[in-house]
Short mmCIF file of C-alpha atoms and ligand atoms in Angstrom, two decimals:
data_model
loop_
_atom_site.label_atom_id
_atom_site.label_comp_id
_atom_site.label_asym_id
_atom_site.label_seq_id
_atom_site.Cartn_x
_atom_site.Cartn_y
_atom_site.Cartn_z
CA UNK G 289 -7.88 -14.34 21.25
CA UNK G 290 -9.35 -11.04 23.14
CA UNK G 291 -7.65 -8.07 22.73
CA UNK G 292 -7.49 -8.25 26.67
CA UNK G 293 -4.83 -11.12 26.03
CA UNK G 294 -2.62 -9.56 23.53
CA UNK G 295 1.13 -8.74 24.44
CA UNK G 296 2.28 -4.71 23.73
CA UNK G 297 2.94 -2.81 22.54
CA UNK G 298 0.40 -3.81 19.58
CA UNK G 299 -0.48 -2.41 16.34
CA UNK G 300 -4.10 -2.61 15.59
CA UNK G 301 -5.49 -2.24 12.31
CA UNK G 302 -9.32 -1.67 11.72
CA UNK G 303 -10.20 -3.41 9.20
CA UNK G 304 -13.79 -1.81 8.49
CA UNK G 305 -12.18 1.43 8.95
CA UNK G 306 -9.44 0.34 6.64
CA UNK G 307 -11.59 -0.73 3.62
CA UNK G 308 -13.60 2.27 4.01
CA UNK G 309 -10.85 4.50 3.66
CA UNK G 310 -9.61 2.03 0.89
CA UNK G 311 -12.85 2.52 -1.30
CA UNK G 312 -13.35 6.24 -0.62
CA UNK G 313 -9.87 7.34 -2.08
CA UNK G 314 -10.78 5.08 -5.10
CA UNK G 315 -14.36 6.49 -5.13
CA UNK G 316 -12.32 10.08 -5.51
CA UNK G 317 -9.92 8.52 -8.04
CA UNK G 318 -12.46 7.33 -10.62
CA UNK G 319 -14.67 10.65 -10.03
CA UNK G 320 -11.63 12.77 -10.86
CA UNK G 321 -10.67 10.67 -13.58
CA UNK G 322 -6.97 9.46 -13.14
CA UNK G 323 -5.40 6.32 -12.59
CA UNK G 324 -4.77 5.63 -8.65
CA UNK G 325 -1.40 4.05 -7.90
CA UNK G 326 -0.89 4.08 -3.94
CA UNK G 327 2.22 4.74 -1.93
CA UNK G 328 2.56 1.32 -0.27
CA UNK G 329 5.33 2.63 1.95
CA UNK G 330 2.26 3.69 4.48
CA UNK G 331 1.35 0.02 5.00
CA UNK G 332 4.48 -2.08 3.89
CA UNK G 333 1.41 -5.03 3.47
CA UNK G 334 1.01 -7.48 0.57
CA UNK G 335 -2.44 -8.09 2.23
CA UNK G 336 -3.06 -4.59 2.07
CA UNK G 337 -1.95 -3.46 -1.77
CA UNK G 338 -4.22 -6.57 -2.75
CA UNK G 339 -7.29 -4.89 -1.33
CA UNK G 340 -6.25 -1.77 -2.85
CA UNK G 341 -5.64 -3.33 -6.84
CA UNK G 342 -9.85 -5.17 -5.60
CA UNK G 343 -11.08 -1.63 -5.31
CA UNK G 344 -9.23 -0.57 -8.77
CA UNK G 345 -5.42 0.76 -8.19
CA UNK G 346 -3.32 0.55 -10.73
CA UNK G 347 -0.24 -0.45 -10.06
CA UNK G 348 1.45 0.76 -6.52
CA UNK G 349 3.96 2.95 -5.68
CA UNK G 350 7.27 2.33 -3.31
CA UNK G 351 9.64 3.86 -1.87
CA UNK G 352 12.98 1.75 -1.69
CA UNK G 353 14.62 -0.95 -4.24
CA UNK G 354 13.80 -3.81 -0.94
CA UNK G 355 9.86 -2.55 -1.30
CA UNK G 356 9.82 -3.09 -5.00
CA UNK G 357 11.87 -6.79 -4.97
CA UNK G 358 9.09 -7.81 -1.82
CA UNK G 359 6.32 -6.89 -3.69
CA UNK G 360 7.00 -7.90 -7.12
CA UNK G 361 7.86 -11.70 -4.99
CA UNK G 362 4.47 -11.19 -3.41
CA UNK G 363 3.09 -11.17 -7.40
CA UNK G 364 2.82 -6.96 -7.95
CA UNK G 365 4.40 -6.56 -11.14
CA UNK G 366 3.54 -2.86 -12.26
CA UNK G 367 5.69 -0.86 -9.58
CA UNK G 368 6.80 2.82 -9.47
CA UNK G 369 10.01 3.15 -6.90
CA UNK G 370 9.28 7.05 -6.14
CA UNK G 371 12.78 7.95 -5.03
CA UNK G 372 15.51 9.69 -6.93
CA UNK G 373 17.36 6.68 -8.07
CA UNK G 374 20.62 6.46 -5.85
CA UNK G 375 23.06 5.53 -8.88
CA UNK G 376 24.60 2.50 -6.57
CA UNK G 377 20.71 0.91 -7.93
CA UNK G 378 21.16 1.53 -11.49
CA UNK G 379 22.27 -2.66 -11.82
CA UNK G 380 19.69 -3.79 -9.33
CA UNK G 381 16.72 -1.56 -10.70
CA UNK G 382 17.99 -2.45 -14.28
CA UNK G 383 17.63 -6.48 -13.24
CA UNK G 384 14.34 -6.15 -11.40
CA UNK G 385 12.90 -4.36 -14.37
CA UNK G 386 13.85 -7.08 -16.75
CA UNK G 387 11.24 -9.14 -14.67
CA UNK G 388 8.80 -6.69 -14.50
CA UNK G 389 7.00 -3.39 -15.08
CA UNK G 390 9.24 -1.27 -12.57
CA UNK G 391 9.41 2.67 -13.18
CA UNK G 392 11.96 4.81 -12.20
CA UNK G 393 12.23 8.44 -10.88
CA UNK G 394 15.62 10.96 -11.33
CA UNK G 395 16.18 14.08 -11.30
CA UNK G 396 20.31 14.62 -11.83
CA UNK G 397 22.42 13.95 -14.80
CA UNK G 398 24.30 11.82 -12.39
CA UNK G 399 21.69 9.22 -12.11
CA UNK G 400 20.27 9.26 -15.86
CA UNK G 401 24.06 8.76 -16.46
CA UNK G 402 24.55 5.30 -14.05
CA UNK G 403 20.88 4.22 -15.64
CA UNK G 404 21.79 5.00 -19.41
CA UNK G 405 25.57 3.49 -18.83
CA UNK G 406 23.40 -0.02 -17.14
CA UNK G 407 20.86 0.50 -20.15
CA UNK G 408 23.81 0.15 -23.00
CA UNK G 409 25.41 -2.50 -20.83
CA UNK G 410 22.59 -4.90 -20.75
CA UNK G 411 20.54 -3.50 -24.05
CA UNK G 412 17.93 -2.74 -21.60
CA UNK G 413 15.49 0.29 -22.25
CA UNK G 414 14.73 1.41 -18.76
CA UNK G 415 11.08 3.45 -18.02
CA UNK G 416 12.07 6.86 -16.33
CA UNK G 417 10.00 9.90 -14.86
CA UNK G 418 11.48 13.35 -13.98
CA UNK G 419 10.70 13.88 -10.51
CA UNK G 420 9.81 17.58 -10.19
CA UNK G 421 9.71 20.09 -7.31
CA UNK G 422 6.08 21.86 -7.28
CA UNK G 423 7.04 23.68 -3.63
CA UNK G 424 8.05 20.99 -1.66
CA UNK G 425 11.38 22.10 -2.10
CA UNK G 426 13.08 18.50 -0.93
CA UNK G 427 13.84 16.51 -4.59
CA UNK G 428 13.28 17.20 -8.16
CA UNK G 429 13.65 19.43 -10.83
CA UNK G 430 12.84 23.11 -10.95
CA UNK G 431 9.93 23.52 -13.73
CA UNK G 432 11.24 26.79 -14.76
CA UNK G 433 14.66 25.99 -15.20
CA UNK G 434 16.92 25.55 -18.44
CA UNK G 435 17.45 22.03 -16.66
CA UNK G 436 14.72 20.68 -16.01
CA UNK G 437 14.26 21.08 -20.30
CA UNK G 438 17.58 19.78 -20.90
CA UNK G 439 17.28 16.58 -18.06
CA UNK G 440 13.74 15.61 -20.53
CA UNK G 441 15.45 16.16 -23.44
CA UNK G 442 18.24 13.65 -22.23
CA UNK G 443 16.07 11.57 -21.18
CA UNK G 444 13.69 11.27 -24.36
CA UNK G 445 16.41 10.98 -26.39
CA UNK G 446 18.63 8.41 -24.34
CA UNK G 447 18.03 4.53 -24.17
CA UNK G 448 14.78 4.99 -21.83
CA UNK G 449 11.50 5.47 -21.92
CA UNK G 450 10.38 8.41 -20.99
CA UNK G 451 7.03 8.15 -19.38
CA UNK G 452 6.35 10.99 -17.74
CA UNK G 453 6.72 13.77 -14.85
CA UNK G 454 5.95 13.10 -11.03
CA UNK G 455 5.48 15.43 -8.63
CA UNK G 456 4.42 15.27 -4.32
CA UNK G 457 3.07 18.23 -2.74
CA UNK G 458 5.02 17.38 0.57
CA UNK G 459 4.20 21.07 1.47
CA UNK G 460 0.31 20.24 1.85
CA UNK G 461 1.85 19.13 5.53
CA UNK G 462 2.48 22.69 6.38
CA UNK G 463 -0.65 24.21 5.80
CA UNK G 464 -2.86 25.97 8.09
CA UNK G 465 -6.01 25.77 6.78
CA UNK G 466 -8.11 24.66 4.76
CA UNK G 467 -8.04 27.19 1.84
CA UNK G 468 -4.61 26.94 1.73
CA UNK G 469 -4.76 23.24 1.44
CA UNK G 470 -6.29 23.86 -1.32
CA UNK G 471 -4.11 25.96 -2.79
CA UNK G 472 -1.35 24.04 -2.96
CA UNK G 473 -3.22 20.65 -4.36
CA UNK G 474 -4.45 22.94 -7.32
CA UNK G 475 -0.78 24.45 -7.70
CA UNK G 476 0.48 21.02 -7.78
CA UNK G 477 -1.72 20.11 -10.22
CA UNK G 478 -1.14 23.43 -12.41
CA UNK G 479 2.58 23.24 -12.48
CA UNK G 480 2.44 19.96 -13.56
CA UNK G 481 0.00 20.45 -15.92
CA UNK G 482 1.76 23.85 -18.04
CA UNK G 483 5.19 22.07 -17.05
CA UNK G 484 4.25 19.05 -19.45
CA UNK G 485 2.66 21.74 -21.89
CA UNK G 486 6.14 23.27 -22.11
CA UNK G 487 7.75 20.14 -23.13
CA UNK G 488 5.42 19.20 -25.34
CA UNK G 489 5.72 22.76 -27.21
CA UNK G 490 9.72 21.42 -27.09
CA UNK G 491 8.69 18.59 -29.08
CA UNK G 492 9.01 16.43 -26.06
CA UNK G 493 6.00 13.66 -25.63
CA UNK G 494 5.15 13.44 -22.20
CA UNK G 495 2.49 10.28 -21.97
CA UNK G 496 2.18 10.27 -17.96
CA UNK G 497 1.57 13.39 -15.23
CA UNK G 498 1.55 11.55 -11.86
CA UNK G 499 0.98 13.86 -8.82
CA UNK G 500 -0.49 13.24 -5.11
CA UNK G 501 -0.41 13.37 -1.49
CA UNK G 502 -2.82 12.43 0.65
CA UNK G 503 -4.06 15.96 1.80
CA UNK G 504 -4.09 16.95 -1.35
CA UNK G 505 -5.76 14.47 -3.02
CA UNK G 506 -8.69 14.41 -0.28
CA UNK G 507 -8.70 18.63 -1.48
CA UNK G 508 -8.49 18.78 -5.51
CA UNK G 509 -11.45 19.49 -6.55
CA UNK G 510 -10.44 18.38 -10.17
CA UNK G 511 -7.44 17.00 -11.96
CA UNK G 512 -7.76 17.78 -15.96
CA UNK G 513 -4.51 16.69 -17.14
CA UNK G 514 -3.16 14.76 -14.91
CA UNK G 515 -3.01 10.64 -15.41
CA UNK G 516 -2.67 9.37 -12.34
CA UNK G 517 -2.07 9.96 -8.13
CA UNK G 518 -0.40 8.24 -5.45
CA UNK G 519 -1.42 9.03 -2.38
CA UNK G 520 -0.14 6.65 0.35
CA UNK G 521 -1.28 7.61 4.02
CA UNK G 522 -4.96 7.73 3.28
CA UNK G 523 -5.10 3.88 4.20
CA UNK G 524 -4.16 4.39 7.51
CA UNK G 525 -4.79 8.41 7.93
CA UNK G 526 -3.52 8.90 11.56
CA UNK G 527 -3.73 12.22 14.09
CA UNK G 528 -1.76 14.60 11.92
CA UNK G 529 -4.10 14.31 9.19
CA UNK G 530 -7.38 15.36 11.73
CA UNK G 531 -5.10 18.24 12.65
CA UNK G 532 -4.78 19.22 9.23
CA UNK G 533 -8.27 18.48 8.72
CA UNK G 534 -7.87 16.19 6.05
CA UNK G 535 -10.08 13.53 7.78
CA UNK G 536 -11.85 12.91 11.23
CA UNK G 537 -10.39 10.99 13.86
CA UNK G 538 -13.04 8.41 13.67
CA UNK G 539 -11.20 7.30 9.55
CA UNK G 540 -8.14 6.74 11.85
CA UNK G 541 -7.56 2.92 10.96
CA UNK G 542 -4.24 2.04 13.04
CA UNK G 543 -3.92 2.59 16.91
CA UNK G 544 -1.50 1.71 19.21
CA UNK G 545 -2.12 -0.70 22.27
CA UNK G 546 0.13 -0.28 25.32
CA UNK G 547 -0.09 -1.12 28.85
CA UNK G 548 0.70 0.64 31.98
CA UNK G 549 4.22 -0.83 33.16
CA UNK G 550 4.74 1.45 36.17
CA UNK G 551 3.07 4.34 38.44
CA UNK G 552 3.54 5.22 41.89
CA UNK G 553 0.92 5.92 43.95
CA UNK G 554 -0.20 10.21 44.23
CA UNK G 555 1.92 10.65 40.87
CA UNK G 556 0.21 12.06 37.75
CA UNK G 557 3.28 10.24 35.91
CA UNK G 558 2.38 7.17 34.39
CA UNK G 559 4.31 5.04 32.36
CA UNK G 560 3.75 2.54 29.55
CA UNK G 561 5.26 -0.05 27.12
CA UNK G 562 4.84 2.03 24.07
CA UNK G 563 7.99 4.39 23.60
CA UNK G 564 9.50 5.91 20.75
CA UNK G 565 10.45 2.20 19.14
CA UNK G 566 6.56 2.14 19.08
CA UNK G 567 5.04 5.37 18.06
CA UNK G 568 8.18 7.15 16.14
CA UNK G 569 9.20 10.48 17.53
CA UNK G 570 7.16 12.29 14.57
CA UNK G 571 4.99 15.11 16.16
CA UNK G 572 2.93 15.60 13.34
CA UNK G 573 1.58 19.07 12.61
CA UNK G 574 3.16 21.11 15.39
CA UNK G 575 2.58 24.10 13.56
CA UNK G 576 -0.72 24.41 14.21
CA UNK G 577 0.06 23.89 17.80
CA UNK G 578 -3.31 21.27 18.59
CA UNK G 579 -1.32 18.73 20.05
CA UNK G 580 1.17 19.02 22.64
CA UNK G 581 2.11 15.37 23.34
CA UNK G 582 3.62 12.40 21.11
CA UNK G 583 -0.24 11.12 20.20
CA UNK G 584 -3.11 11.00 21.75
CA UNK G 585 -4.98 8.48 24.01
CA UNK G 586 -8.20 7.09 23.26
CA UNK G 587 -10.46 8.13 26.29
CA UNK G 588 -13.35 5.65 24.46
CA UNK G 589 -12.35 4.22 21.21
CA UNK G 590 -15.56 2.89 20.34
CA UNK G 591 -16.67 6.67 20.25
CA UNK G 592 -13.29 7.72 18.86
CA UNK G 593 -13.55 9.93 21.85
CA UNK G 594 -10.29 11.23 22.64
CA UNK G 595 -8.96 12.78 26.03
CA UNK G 596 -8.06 16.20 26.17
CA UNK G 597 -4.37 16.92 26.72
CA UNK G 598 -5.21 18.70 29.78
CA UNK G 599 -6.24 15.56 31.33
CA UNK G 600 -4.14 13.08 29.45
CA UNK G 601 -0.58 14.20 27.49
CA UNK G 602 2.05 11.83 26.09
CA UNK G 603 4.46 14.25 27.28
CA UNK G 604 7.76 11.90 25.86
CA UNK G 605 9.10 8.97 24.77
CA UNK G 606 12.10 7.21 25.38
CA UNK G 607 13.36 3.94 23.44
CA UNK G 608 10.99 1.79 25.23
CA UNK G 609 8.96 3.56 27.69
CA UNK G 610 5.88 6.68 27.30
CA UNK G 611 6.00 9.02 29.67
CA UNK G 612 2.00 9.89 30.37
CA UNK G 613 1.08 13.29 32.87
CA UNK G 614 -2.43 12.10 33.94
CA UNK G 615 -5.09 14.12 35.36
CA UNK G 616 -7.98 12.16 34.45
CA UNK G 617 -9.75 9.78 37.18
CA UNK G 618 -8.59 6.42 36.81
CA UNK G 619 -6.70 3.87 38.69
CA UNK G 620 -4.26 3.99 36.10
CA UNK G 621 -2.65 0.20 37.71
CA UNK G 622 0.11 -1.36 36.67
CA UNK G 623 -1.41 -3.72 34.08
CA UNK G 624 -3.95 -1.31 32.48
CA UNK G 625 -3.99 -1.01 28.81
CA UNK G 626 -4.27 2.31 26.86
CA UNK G 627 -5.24 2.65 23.19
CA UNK G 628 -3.50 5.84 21.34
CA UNK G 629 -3.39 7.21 18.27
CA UNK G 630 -0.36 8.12 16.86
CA UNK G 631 0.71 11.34 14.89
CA UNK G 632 2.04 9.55 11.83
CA UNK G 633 0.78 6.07 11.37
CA UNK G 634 3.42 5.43 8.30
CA UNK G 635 6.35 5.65 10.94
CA UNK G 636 4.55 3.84 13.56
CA UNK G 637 3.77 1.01 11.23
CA UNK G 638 7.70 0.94 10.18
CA UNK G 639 8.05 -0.31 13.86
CA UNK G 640 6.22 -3.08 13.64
CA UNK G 641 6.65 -6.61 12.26
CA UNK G 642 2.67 -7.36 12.03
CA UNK G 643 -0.59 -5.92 12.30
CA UNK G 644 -3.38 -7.37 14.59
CA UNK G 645 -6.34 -7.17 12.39
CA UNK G 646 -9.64 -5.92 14.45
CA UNK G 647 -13.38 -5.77 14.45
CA UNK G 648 -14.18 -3.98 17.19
CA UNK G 649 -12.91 -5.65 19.82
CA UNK G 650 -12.30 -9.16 17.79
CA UNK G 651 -8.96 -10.19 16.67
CA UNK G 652 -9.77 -11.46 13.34
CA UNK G 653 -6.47 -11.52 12.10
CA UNK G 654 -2.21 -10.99 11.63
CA UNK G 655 -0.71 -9.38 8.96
CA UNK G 656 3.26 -9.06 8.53
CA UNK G 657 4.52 -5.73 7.65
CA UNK G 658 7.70 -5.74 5.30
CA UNK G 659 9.98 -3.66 7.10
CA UNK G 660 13.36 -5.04 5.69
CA UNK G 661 16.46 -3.37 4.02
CA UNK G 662 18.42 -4.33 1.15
C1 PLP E 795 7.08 10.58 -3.87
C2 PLP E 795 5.89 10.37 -3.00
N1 PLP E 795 4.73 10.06 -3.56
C3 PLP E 795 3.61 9.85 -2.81
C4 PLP E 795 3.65 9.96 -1.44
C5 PLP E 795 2.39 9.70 -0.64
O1 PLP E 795 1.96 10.84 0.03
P1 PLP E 795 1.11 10.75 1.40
O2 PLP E 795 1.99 10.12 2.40
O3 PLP E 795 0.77 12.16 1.72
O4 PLP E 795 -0.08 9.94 1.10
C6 PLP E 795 4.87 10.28 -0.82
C7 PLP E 795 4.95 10.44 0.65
O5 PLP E 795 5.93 10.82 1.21
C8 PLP E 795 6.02 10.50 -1.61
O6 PLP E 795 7.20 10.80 -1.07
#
C-alpha cells in the first residue's frame, strides 16, 4: 500500500534508521565492555526486542508486571521489571519468576517485606536489585545513607538473591550542554561504582552494577565497573534527544503521519488529525527553550529537513485535533498530509496499537505495539 493511502494519524517506523540505531548502541555496548539490556518500554515490540537480542542484548528491561508477562509469552525469558516493586506484585512477580529469569528492583523495607513474606510462602528465592538514586532524585536509595547499607544487608541476608545495584540518570534530561551531559553519565557511573565498593568493604557481594539512560550512555566515555546498561529510547531517539544533542534528527526512527482535517481560507490556523491522543503532551526539553511547539513538522523528510517554527509551530493539541500556525507557502487543503516528529517518541508510541514499518516511502510492514494493563 503507498503511504499516500494510509489512514491517520499513523506511526511510522524506519526501519533502516531503526537497525542502525539498534547496532550503534550495541557497537558502544561491546566497546565499553558491559552487558546491554534495553528498556523495551520505548518500543513495547516483540519484533523489536528480537532485533535487539540479533545484535547482542542481553536480556531486556521493562517497566510494568503486564510488559514482563507479554514478553516472557512472546519467548523473552531473562527480564528485569525496573520499577520499585509495588508490594500488591509481590504474588504475581513471585509466580512469573518461577517460570522464568525475572529480576526485581526495591528500594523500601516495605516492599523487601511483601517479597520476603511471598518468598517464605512459596519457598521461592526471588532475584532483587537496590534501585539507587545517583541525582535523579525520583526512586531509590540514597548511597550515603545508613539505609541504603542496612536495605543490602536485608536483602543479602533474606530469602533473595541479591544481584546487584541499578541506577538511571533521569537527570541527563535536564542538561544544558554537552559538558554537563557528561558530567552526570560519569557521576552515574562513579556513584555506582564506590557505592558497590562500600558494600563490598561491608562484606556485602555485589555481582551486578546496572546503570543507563540513553543520553548518557551515547556520553560515557568509559564504564570500568559497571556490568551492564539499559538504555531504552535510543531505538527510536525522537526531537528531545537532537535538542539535547544526544543524536541528529536524521537517527530519528518514528514520525508521526497526520492529515490536514480543516482550514479556512486567509487563516494561518491549520488543523490536523494528530492531537494529543497521538503525539502525548510531552514537550521535551523546554529548558533549553529550541522548540516552542508540541513537535516539529517535517518540511522534507527525505532530507530530515525540518521547518522552522517561525514558519510552521504545533502551537497545541487537544484530544484529537493539532492546532498548526502556518506561515509557510502551501495550500495547506483539507486532505494534505504532514509528517512530524514528535518530542518523546516513547509516549507517542504508547498511543499506538501498531507501527507501519517504512523504507522510504514503502510500507513494508505492521508491527503491534503492547500497550495493555494488568
Ligand atoms: C529505570 C530505567 N532504566 C532505563 C531507562 C531507559 O532510559 P532512556 O529512556 O533514557 O533510554 C529508564 C527510562 O525512563 C528507566 O526509568
Amino acid at each position: 500500500m503507498p503511504l499516500n493511502d494510509l489512514t491517520t494519524p499513523a506511526l511510522l517506523l524506519d526501519v533502516d534508521i531503526l537497525d542502525r540505531n539498534l547496532a550503534s548502541m550495541q557497537e558502544r555496548a561491546n566497546h565499553l565492555r558491559v552487558a546491554l539490556r534495553p528498556h523495551i518500554k520505548t518500543h513495547k515490540s516483540p519484533e523489536i526486542a528480537r532485533r535487539q537480542i540479533g545484535h547482542g542484548a542481553r536480556g531486556l528491561t521493562v517497566s510494568t508486571l503486564w510488559e514482563a508477562q507479554q514478553f516472557a509469552a512472546a519467548g523473552f525469558d531473562d527480564l528485569t521489571w525496573a520499577l520499585p516493586l509495588p508490594p500488591v506484585y509481590a504474588r504475581q512477580a513471585v509466580a512469573l519468576a518461577e517460570r522464568m529469569t525475572l529480576r526485581l528492583l526495591v528500594d523500601s523495607p516495605e516492599a523487601l517485606d511483601a517479597l520476603g513474606a511471598e518468598a517464605r510462602r512459596t519457598g521461592a528465592r526471588p532475584r532483587v536489585w537496590l534501585k539507587v538514586d545517583c541525582g535523579a532524585h525520583r526512586a531509590g536509595v540514597d548511597p550515603a545513607s545508613a539505609a541504603a547499607l542496612d536495605m543490602a544487608r536485608r536483602i543479602a541476608d533474606g530469602p533473595f538473591v541479591f544481584e546487584g545495584i541499578l541506577t538511571h540518570a533521569g537527570q541527563s534530561y535536564n542538561a544544558t550542554n554537552r559538558p554537563e551531559l557528561a558530567a552526570i553519565a560519569a557521576h552515574e557511573r562513579d556513584v555506582m561504582v564506590s557505592f558497590a565498593e562500600h558494600l563490598r568493604g561491608n562484606g556485602i557481594a555485589v555481582p551486578g552494577i546496572s546503570i543507563g539512560s540513553t543520553p548518557t550512555m551515547r556520553t560515557v566515555d568509559r564504564l570500568d565497573g559497571i556490568t551492564e546498561i539499559r538504555p531504552g529510547n535510543y531505538a527510536f531517539f525522537d526531537l528531545t534527544q537532537a535538542e539535547l544533542g544526544v543524536c541528529d534528527v536524521a537517527n530519528c526512527a518514528v514520525t508521526v503521519l497526520a492529515s490536514v482535517i480543516s482550514h479556512r481560507s486567509g487563516s494561518d490556523i491549520v488543523i490536523t488529525d494528530a492531537g494529543a491522543l497521538a503525539l502525548s503532551e510531552d514537550r521535551g526539553a523546554v529548558h533549553l527553550g529550541r522548540t516552542r511547539g508540541m513537535g516539529r513538522v517535517y518540511r522534507n523528510y527525505a532530507e530530515k529537513d525540518l521547518f522552522p517554527e517561525t514558519e510552521l509551530e504545533i502551537r497545541s493539541l487537544s484530544q484529537e485535533h493539532g492546532t498548526l500556525s502556518v506561515h509557510a507557502d502551501g495550500p495547506w487543503r483539507v486532505g494534505e498530509r504532514i509528517r512530524i516528529l514528535e518530542h518523546h517518541s516513547c509516549l507517542t508510541a504508547a498511543q499506538f496499537d501498531r507501527y507501519t514499518v517504512v523504507r522510504g516511502e514503502e510500507i513494508i510492514d505492521a508491527w503491534p505495539i503492547l500497550r495493555g494493563r494488568t
